[in-house]
Amino acid sequence: MNNFELILLYYGKKIFMSFVKDFKLLLKARYPIIYINTYEEERVEYVIKSAIQSFTNRAVYSWDFIEGYCNNPNDNGYAIRNPLQALEFIDKFTLETPLLVLLKDFHLFLNDISVSRKLRNLAKSLRNQSKTIVIIASDLTIPLNLSDSITILHFPLPKNSEIKKELLRIQESLGYSLPEHSLDNLVKASQGLSLEKIRRVLAKIIATYKEINVESLDLVFKEKQQLISQTQILEFYNPVTKISDIGGLNELKSWLKFRAASFSKRAEEYGLPIPKGLLLVGIQGTGKSLTAKSIANEWNLPLLKLDVGRLFGGIIGESEARVRQMIQFAETISPCILWIDEIDKAFTGSNFNNDSGTTKRVFGTFITWLSEKKSPVFVVATANNIDSLPPELLRKGRFDEVFFIGLPDLKERECIFKVHLKKIRPKSWSTYDTEILSAQSNRFSGAEIEESIYEAMHIAFNENREFTTSDILNSLKRVVPLAYTSQKNIEELEDWASAGKIRLAS
Ligand SMILES: Nc1ncnc2c1ncn2[C@@H]1O[C@H](COP(=O)(O)OP(=O)(O)OP(=O)(O)O)[C@@H](O)[C@H]1O
């Protein structure tokens, strides 16, 4: 198996293989340099040491920049502040000596020419020896010239049982215990955090409240929000929009309302399958993003938004690692909504042909997960352009339903005017003539309707008066809807949708 196949193995089908099993496999197969991307230095060291005890008699050395080597009295403090010397240390041993060398933060030195050359030489010589270098890094940055020598291994975040064990241990050391249901809530809130982070948040909670109580969940939640934003590919949303804020789209809204309780305990006990997700295809500004946000609020689930643009780029293997990280996060935080905006931009035909297979591998990982996932992560993907979407995405079994969202009709436009006017003028909204507004906004999208109301408000505000129906009518005349500027594209999309290939949202 080469490096490439291995990456596929980890980010492809066998996503859930256990870390220990994989680690042992790499050691047995004499992979010379393993790269583990994690913040959980202590936990990974503990797991590795316990794992190898059972099957090998390798001596374990660990090195960091400040302390040098430790674990062995004869070499304690060796190669302090000298990463090249830390690698040369391995040459001191005979060819037969079985060894495992843990190098912490070593990713920071990989761009140094002497370090990278030495690592490449070691990668060659260690292939025939029972010696393995393990780089433990908080970041995934492998220079291109080392990508063939290094194998990335994924270290999963702690499972609920591990989190619970840790919380019980902390409680015990503090001398009190939480009621079982509060403990379970805290475990659930802590999903997605490393044990180290959990310890730190708990220390903060105790310093703030002097105990672990219901309010502590808020702090855990905030910590998680911050952590998610650090991934740079996921964003945590706290949407306030509700399904009633969507004007029109009645078919789609009924579909959603019908499934509102699908993530409940009752549904699980009943044996209902967990909904997989929705693909919303359609014209810009027609409420696709609004729908994604409203589902999260309506179903009372956290909303994670994936920045597809950031999935790609960097070195070989990095995009796969990012999609893996995204999946891991979503699963640990589940039940949740994972919103993938403009999925068509990421998986277009041209990307598939132009980037030496990265898009293909990332897509493969994603689609496999989508079809096989058992965790309650409801994926809402949105797309403007159906032509560029890979057909596999539209196949049965990927999403529960694919909806087309077109331009609103007369009745729907009136509803959209009402939704926005009610929000802006909760007392006087009924004084506006929404019937005439709707009649005068043929081929306008929801976003353009909203824009025309705000435009009217600006004008009236500058003239120091309340805005009126005729102000909005004037704005409607000024706005040139996308349906006119991109007429051909939109008509093609509408023809395709009305040919019965997709379910209509209204
Ligand atoms: N059906 C609707 N009902 C009420 N408001 C709407 C509707 N459609 C669009 N809007 C308004 O337009 C704004 C922009 O719409 P949204 O971002 O959901 O469109 P989109 O379909 O996701 O567009 P894009 O493809 O450009 O991302 C919404 O925040 C909302 O205020």
XYZ file of C-alpha atoms and ligand atoms in Angstrom:
537
model
C 0.000 0.000 0.000
C 1.449 3.400 -0.911
C 0.933 6.732 0.818
C -1.769 7.731 -1.513
C -3.828 4.596 -1.060
C -3.399 5.009 2.618
C -4.801 8.510 2.566
C -7.738 7.152 0.612
C -8.157 4.420 3.148
C -8.391 6.948 5.934
C -10.542 9.489 4.267
C -12.569 7.144 2.156
C -14.671 4.145 3.006
C -13.008 2.996 6.175
C -13.481 6.286 7.902
C -14.404 4.735 11.209
C -11.531 2.337 11.661
C -10.132 2.727 15.106
C -7.015 4.749 15.684
C -5.231 2.025 17.638
C -5.854 -0.576 14.977
C -4.599 1.751 12.267
C -1.578 2.786 14.261
C -0.554 -0.820 14.884
C -1.001 -1.592 11.213
C 1.337 1.228 10.212
C 3.934 0.134 12.725
C 3.812 -3.467 11.542
C 4.023 -2.361 7.919
C 7.083 -0.265 8.849
C 5.786 3.100 7.801
C 8.742 5.265 8.850
C 7.085 8.615 9.623
C 3.544 9.000 10.917
C 1.973 12.433 11.254
C -0.823 12.861 13.788
C -2.739 16.096 13.631
C -4.243 16.787 17.061
C -4.349 19.322 19.873
C -4.510 16.456 22.323
C -0.822 15.832 22.841
C -1.203 14.197 26.235
C -4.087 11.977 25.203
C -2.442 10.774 21.997
C 0.785 10.005 23.873
C -1.153 8.031 26.440
C -3.112 6.130 23.795
C 0.038 5.295 21.781
C 1.977 4.119 24.814
C -0.860 1.910 26.023
C -1.440 0.575 22.516
C 2.091 -0.561 21.818
C 2.616 -2.158 25.237
C 0.460 -5.067 24.201
C 2.283 -6.019 21.013
C 5.820 -4.688 20.850
C 8.775 -4.077 23.085
C 9.789 -0.812 21.445
C 11.443 1.811 23.580
C 9.472 5.052 23.464
C 11.266 8.390 23.407
C 9.592 11.749 23.260
C 11.124 15.054 22.307
C 10.039 18.654 22.441
C 11.897 21.845 21.618
C 12.250 23.086 25.201
C 12.884 19.882 27.169
C 14.702 17.897 24.493
C 14.421 14.122 24.918
C 12.817 12.731 28.002
C 11.568 9.339 29.289
C 15.050 7.888 29.536
C 17.514 8.915 32.284
C 20.553 8.470 30.005
C 19.267 10.803 27.345
C 17.168 13.258 29.299
C 17.602 16.767 27.932
C 19.342 15.627 24.743
C 18.813 17.824 21.645
C 17.284 20.724 23.538
C 16.304 23.434 21.017
C 17.861 21.432 18.217
C 15.419 19.585 15.926
C 18.139 18.304 13.583
C 19.983 16.784 16.523
C 16.692 15.262 17.641
C 16.612 13.339 14.347
C 20.305 12.438 14.464
C 19.626 10.869 17.859
C 17.924 7.985 16.025
C 21.226 7.099 14.275
C 22.804 6.319 17.662
C 20.867 3.077 17.901
C 21.790 -0.188 16.223
C 19.748 -1.277 13.230
C 18.013 -3.944 15.319
C 16.873 -1.705 18.194
C 13.078 -1.323 18.097
C 12.188 2.319 18.682
C 9.299 4.751 18.677
C 10.184 8.428 18.673
C 7.472 10.983 19.401
C 8.341 14.455 18.154
C 6.097 17.223 19.427
C 5.336 20.379 17.398
C 7.774 19.087 14.798
C 5.618 20.442 11.945
C 7.116 23.829 12.785
C 10.568 22.674 11.648
C 9.646 20.828 8.470
C 10.505 23.748 6.210
C 14.106 23.783 7.439
C 16.247 22.270 4.674
C 18.502 20.286 7.026
C 15.497 18.880 8.920
C 13.549 17.961 5.792
C 16.583 16.354 4.114
C 17.360 14.344 7.236
C 13.750 13.226 7.504
C 13.722 12.065 3.887
C 16.948 10.108 4.450
C 15.493 8.561 7.584
C 12.270 7.711 5.739
C 14.376 5.593 3.401
C 16.611 3.910 5.968
C 13.899 3.224 8.567
C 11.816 1.238 6.082
C 13.904 -1.815 6.911
C 14.017 -1.260 10.658
C 11.592 -1.424 13.560
C 11.863 2.279 14.149
C 9.087 4.785 13.681
C 8.978 8.534 13.976
C 5.663 9.995 15.095
C 5.131 13.700 14.571
C 2.450 15.100 16.876
C 1.283 18.401 15.444
C -1.509 20.826 16.226
C -1.632 21.833 12.570
C -1.644 19.947 9.290
C 1.179 21.511 7.300
C 3.375 19.101 5.407
C 5.682 20.582 2.765
C 5.297 19.038 -0.678
C 8.814 17.554 -0.689
C 7.942 15.479 2.389
C 4.465 14.369 1.383
C 5.757 11.055 0.003
C 7.710 10.225 3.149
C 5.008 11.052 5.685
C 1.742 9.239 6.403
C -1.094 11.192 7.973
C -3.056 9.377 10.668
C -6.315 10.682 11.990
C -6.769 10.873 15.775
C -10.467 11.034 16.708
C -11.943 13.301 19.345
C -13.055 11.613 22.577
C -16.244 9.561 22.510
C -19.118 10.206 24.921
C -17.990 7.373 27.175
C -14.500 8.912 27.457
C -15.942 12.356 28.171
C -18.216 10.923 30.843
C -15.314 9.097 32.465
C -13.303 12.319 32.549
C -16.196 14.332 33.998
C -16.744 11.721 36.685
C -13.031 11.811 37.523
C -13.107 15.616 37.848
C -16.269 15.505 39.956
C -14.722 12.970 42.246
C -11.618 15.083 42.728
C -13.857 18.055 43.576
C -15.795 15.949 46.048
C -19.343 16.217 44.718
C -21.556 14.680 42.086
C -24.034 16.026 39.568
C -27.444 14.441 39.068
C -27.301 11.880 36.248
C -29.338 13.935 33.741
C -27.183 17.088 34.273
C -24.092 14.981 33.766
C -25.525 13.612 30.521
C -26.344 17.138 29.335
C -22.807 18.236 30.102
C -21.414 15.234 28.222
C -23.580 16.107 25.237
C -22.554 19.767 25.347
C -18.895 18.758 25.496
C -19.037 16.597 22.360
C -16.554 17.909 19.821
C -14.107 19.229 22.437
C -10.816 17.590 23.310
C -10.347 16.289 26.865
C -7.811 19.047 27.427
C -10.368 21.691 26.402
C -13.036 20.086 28.572
C -10.713 20.243 31.574
C -9.973 23.899 30.900
C -13.623 24.869 30.452
C -14.533 23.069 33.656
C -11.775 24.934 35.500
C -13.262 28.187 34.156
C -16.763 27.100 35.161
C -15.668 26.297 38.681
C -13.765 29.597 38.950
C -16.874 31.487 37.737
C -19.732 29.649 39.453
C -17.861 27.776 42.192
C -19.648 24.645 41.011
C -20.792 22.852 37.891
C -24.415 23.837 37.304
C -26.950 24.424 34.526
C -25.395 27.771 33.541
C -22.117 25.998 32.909
C -23.603 24.561 29.728
C -23.477 28.076 28.289
C -19.741 28.330 28.807
C -19.156 24.915 27.242
C -21.311 25.989 24.325
C -19.315 29.223 23.848
C -16.049 27.302 23.929
C -17.365 25.006 21.253
C -18.457 27.926 19.097
C -14.960 29.377 19.287
C -13.349 26.070 18.487
C -15.548 25.524 15.452
C -14.631 28.922 14.055
C -10.960 27.992 14.467
C -11.379 25.119 12.014
C -11.816 27.857 9.379
C -14.003 25.596 7.285
C -17.001 25.467 9.578
C -18.964 28.319 11.025
C -21.384 28.038 13.909
C -24.716 29.757 13.350
C -27.354 30.698 15.830
C -30.229 31.416 13.457
C -33.331 33.313 14.531
C -35.367 32.820 11.347
C -38.337 30.475 11.487
C -40.179 28.529 8.817
C -42.975 31.115 9.114
C -40.438 33.704 7.848
C -40.418 31.961 4.477
C -43.035 33.274 2.087
C -44.459 30.633 -0.255
C -42.596 27.333 -0.827
C -45.519 25.485 0.728
C -44.525 22.012 -0.516
C -41.090 22.343 1.009
C -42.452 23.765 4.245
C -44.939 20.892 4.636
C -42.130 18.393 3.990
C -40.091 20.011 6.756
C -42.963 20.299 9.224
C -43.782 16.651 8.667
C -40.279 15.682 9.736
C -39.864 18.138 12.599
C -39.855 15.411 15.261
C -37.612 12.999 13.357
C -34.632 13.603 15.631
C -36.561 13.062 18.845
C -36.155 10.189 21.259
C -39.711 9.129 20.439
C -38.858 8.842 16.720
C -35.784 6.791 17.576
C -37.782 4.457 19.803
C -40.399 4.114 17.074
C -37.640 3.013 14.703
C -37.934 5.906 12.233
C -34.880 6.287 10.022
C -32.994 9.523 10.654
C -33.478 11.966 7.755
C -30.273 12.322 5.733
C -30.744 15.724 4.204
C -32.038 17.944 1.449
C -30.600 19.322 -1.734
C -32.123 22.680 -2.655
C -31.499 23.694 -6.227
C -32.624 26.970 -7.685
C -32.429 30.537 -8.696
C -30.434 33.018 -6.627
C -32.204 34.902 -3.868
C -35.205 32.583 -3.679
C -34.756 31.496 -0.083
C -32.427 28.473 -0.134
C -30.155 29.817 2.599
C -33.163 31.155 4.463
C -34.609 27.631 4.462
C -31.378 26.083 5.791
C -31.328 28.557 8.682
C -35.032 28.136 9.411
C -34.793 24.335 9.620
C -32.142 24.610 12.330
C -34.256 26.996 14.344
C -37.489 25.103 13.806
C -35.996 21.733 14.694
C -33.985 23.283 17.495
C -30.671 21.909 16.263
C -27.271 23.605 16.035
C -26.346 24.819 12.554
C -22.878 24.396 11.083
C -22.100 26.077 7.785
C -19.359 24.639 5.636
C -17.197 27.029 3.658
C -16.714 24.902 0.540
C -14.138 27.270 -0.922
C -11.826 26.565 2.003
C -12.078 22.807 1.609
C -9.703 22.966 -1.308
C -6.178 24.227 -1.633
C -2.942 23.417 0.127
C -0.933 20.285 -0.316
C -1.967 16.806 -1.405
C -3.985 15.126 1.288
C -4.893 18.368 3.020
C -8.324 18.753 1.413
C -9.161 15.152 2.289
C -8.047 15.829 5.851
C -10.272 18.910 5.973
C -13.351 17.070 4.761
C -12.600 14.359 7.300
C -12.277 17.010 10.003
C -15.570 18.543 8.929
C -17.329 15.175 9.109
C -15.804 14.427 12.482
C -16.921 17.747 13.890
C -20.433 17.442 12.564
C -20.743 13.916 13.946
C -19.438 14.754 17.398
C -21.765 17.717 17.615
C -24.775 15.831 16.192
C -27.720 15.987 16.191
C -27.125 19.038 14.038
C -27.713 20.603 10.636
C -24.746 20.792 8.290
C -25.359 23.502 5.719
C -23.287 23.247 2.556
C -23.874 26.426 0.622
C -23.203 26.458 -3.113
C -22.151 22.835 -3.311
C -22.141 23.193 -7.126
C -19.119 25.524 -6.899
C -17.015 22.880 -5.155
C -17.928 19.838 -7.186
C -18.108 21.182 -10.712
C -17.012 19.158 -13.725
C -14.065 21.458 -14.406
C -12.665 20.998 -10.871
C -12.844 17.227 -11.336
C -10.591 17.422 -14.364
C -8.133 20.043 -13.222
C -6.671 19.250 -9.836
C -4.897 15.905 -10.033
C -7.723 14.038 -8.345
C -8.239 16.090 -5.176
C -11.858 17.021 -6.002
C -12.581 13.406 -6.925
C -11.232 12.112 -3.611
C -12.954 14.785 -1.513
C -16.209 14.142 -3.355
C -15.797 10.384 -2.907
C -15.322 10.784 0.829
C -18.287 13.111 1.126
C -20.684 11.047 -0.972
C -19.761 7.817 0.829
C -20.390 9.467 4.150
C -23.669 10.913 2.923
C -24.948 7.513 1.839
C -23.684 5.519 4.801
C -23.909 7.929 7.709
C -25.756 6.681 10.756
C -25.290 9.796 12.849
C -28.055 12.409 13.060
C -26.373 15.035 10.877
C -28.990 16.525 8.558
C -27.236 17.913 5.474
C -28.798 20.868 3.698
C -26.928 21.509 0.473
C -27.779 24.391 -1.820
C -26.920 24.862 -5.487
C -27.672 27.396 -8.203
C -26.534 25.383 -11.139
C -27.792 21.879 -11.755
C -25.681 21.254 -14.867
C -22.392 21.370 -13.047
C -23.466 19.007 -10.256
C -22.110 15.460 -10.502
C -25.045 13.102 -11.269
C -24.038 10.855 -8.326
C -25.187 13.600 -5.989
C -28.718 13.429 -7.359
C -28.966 9.659 -7.151
C -31.436 8.077 -4.697
C -30.050 7.416 -1.259
C -27.850 10.506 -1.060
C -30.473 13.038 0.016
C -34.024 12.345 1.175
C -35.295 14.827 -1.366
C -34.075 17.245 -4.020
C -36.246 20.360 -4.278
C -36.278 23.001 -6.967
C -36.887 26.530 -5.734
C -37.996 28.793 -8.536
C -39.116 32.410 -8.721
C -42.206 33.052 -6.582
C -45.615 33.247 -8.264
C -48.219 35.957 -7.659
C -49.547 34.454 -4.419
C -46.083 33.701 -3.103
C -44.815 37.208 -3.837
C -47.685 38.586 -1.794
C -46.723 36.285 1.092
C -43.083 37.420 0.855
C -44.127 41.102 0.950
C -46.287 40.346 3.988
C -43.502 38.431 5.791
C -41.068 41.331 5.417
C -43.527 44.143 6.082
C -44.791 42.361 9.220
C -41.225 42.199 10.485
C -40.413 45.825 9.671
C -43.783 47.348 10.656
C -45.502 44.869 12.998
C -48.319 47.363 13.732
C -49.000 49.001 10.364
C -48.069 46.266 7.870
C -51.684 45.739 6.814
C -51.890 49.319 5.485
C -49.608 48.357 2.590
C -51.297 47.092 -0.565
C -49.503 43.784 -0.956
C -51.835 42.681 -3.725
C -50.745 45.463 -6.051
C -47.121 45.114 -4.985
C -47.237 41.453 -5.879
C -48.829 42.148 -9.245
C -46.112 44.688 -10.065
C -43.175 42.456 -9.133
C -43.481 39.714 -11.712
C -40.240 37.640 -11.996
C -38.772 39.185 -8.825
C -37.030 36.868 -6.364
C -37.606 37.015 -2.603
C -34.274 38.789 -2.158
C -35.231 41.397 -4.770
C -38.597 41.958 -3.091
C -36.834 42.537 0.201
C -34.365 44.873 -1.491
C -37.182 46.966 -2.993
C -38.761 47.455 0.441
C -35.445 48.615 1.934
C -34.847 50.920 -1.019
C -38.259 52.530 -0.423
C -37.460 52.908 3.269
C -34.176 54.700 2.503
C -35.918 57.204 0.255
C -38.681 57.943 2.748
C -36.245 58.125 5.648
C -34.189 60.779 3.866
C -37.370 62.769 3.299
C -38.243 62.385 6.947
C -41.510 60.493 6.449
C -42.980 56.982 6.587
C -42.544 54.836 3.460
C -45.650 53.960 1.455
C -46.875 51.406 -1.063
C -46.088 53.812 -3.889
C -42.461 54.182 -2.627
C -42.096 50.415 -2.937
C -43.741 50.470 -6.368
C -41.199 53.096 -7.458
C -38.323 50.967 -6.142
C -39.683 47.973 -8.010
C -39.388 49.994 -11.206
C -35.751 50.791 -10.493
C -34.608 47.256 -9.600
C -33.777 45.114 -12.637
C -34.421 41.548 -11.525
C -31.908 38.819 -12.238
C -34.638 37.064 -14.210
C -34.128 39.741 -16.889
C -30.363 40.046 -16.785
C -29.809 36.261 -16.731
C -32.971 35.401 -18.628
C -31.543 32.514 -20.650
C -29.982 30.682 -17.694
C -33.047 31.064 -15.537
C -35.428 29.922 -18.259
C -33.280 26.858 -18.930
C -33.329 26.014 -15.243
C -37.107 26.481 -15.088
C -37.616 24.289 -18.161
C -35.460 21.590 -16.650
C -37.390 21.746 -13.363
C -40.801 21.744 -14.985
C -39.881 18.654 -17.045
C -40.670 16.696 -13.883
C -37.112 15.695 -13.003
C -37.219 17.298 -9.594
C -39.732 18.015 -6.866
C -40.981 21.594 -6.846
C -40.793 23.524 -3.583
C -44.020 25.401 -4.259
N -39.361 32.878 0.025
C -38.872 33.894 0.739
N -39.557 34.396 1.775
C -39.103 35.425 2.485
N -37.925 36.039 2.248
C -37.192 35.587 1.228
C -37.614 34.503 0.414
N -36.669 34.261 -0.507
C -35.685 35.150 -0.280
N -35.989 35.952 0.750
C -35.174 37.056 1.309
O -33.999 37.176 0.551
C -32.847 36.968 1.347
C -31.810 36.216 0.561
O -32.318 34.919 0.266
P -31.425 33.611 0.383
O -30.046 34.009 0.793
O -32.121 32.624 1.219
O -31.422 33.186 -1.119
P -30.621 31.987 -1.771
O -31.624 31.244 -2.565
O -29.860 31.222 -0.778
O -29.653 32.806 -2.731
P -28.183 32.447 -3.255
O -28.348 31.329 -4.216
O -27.787 33.737 -3.925
O -27.369 32.110 -2.051
C -33.350 36.219 2.556
O -32.555 36.459 3.682
C -34.751 36.743 2.722
O -34.745 37.923 3.476
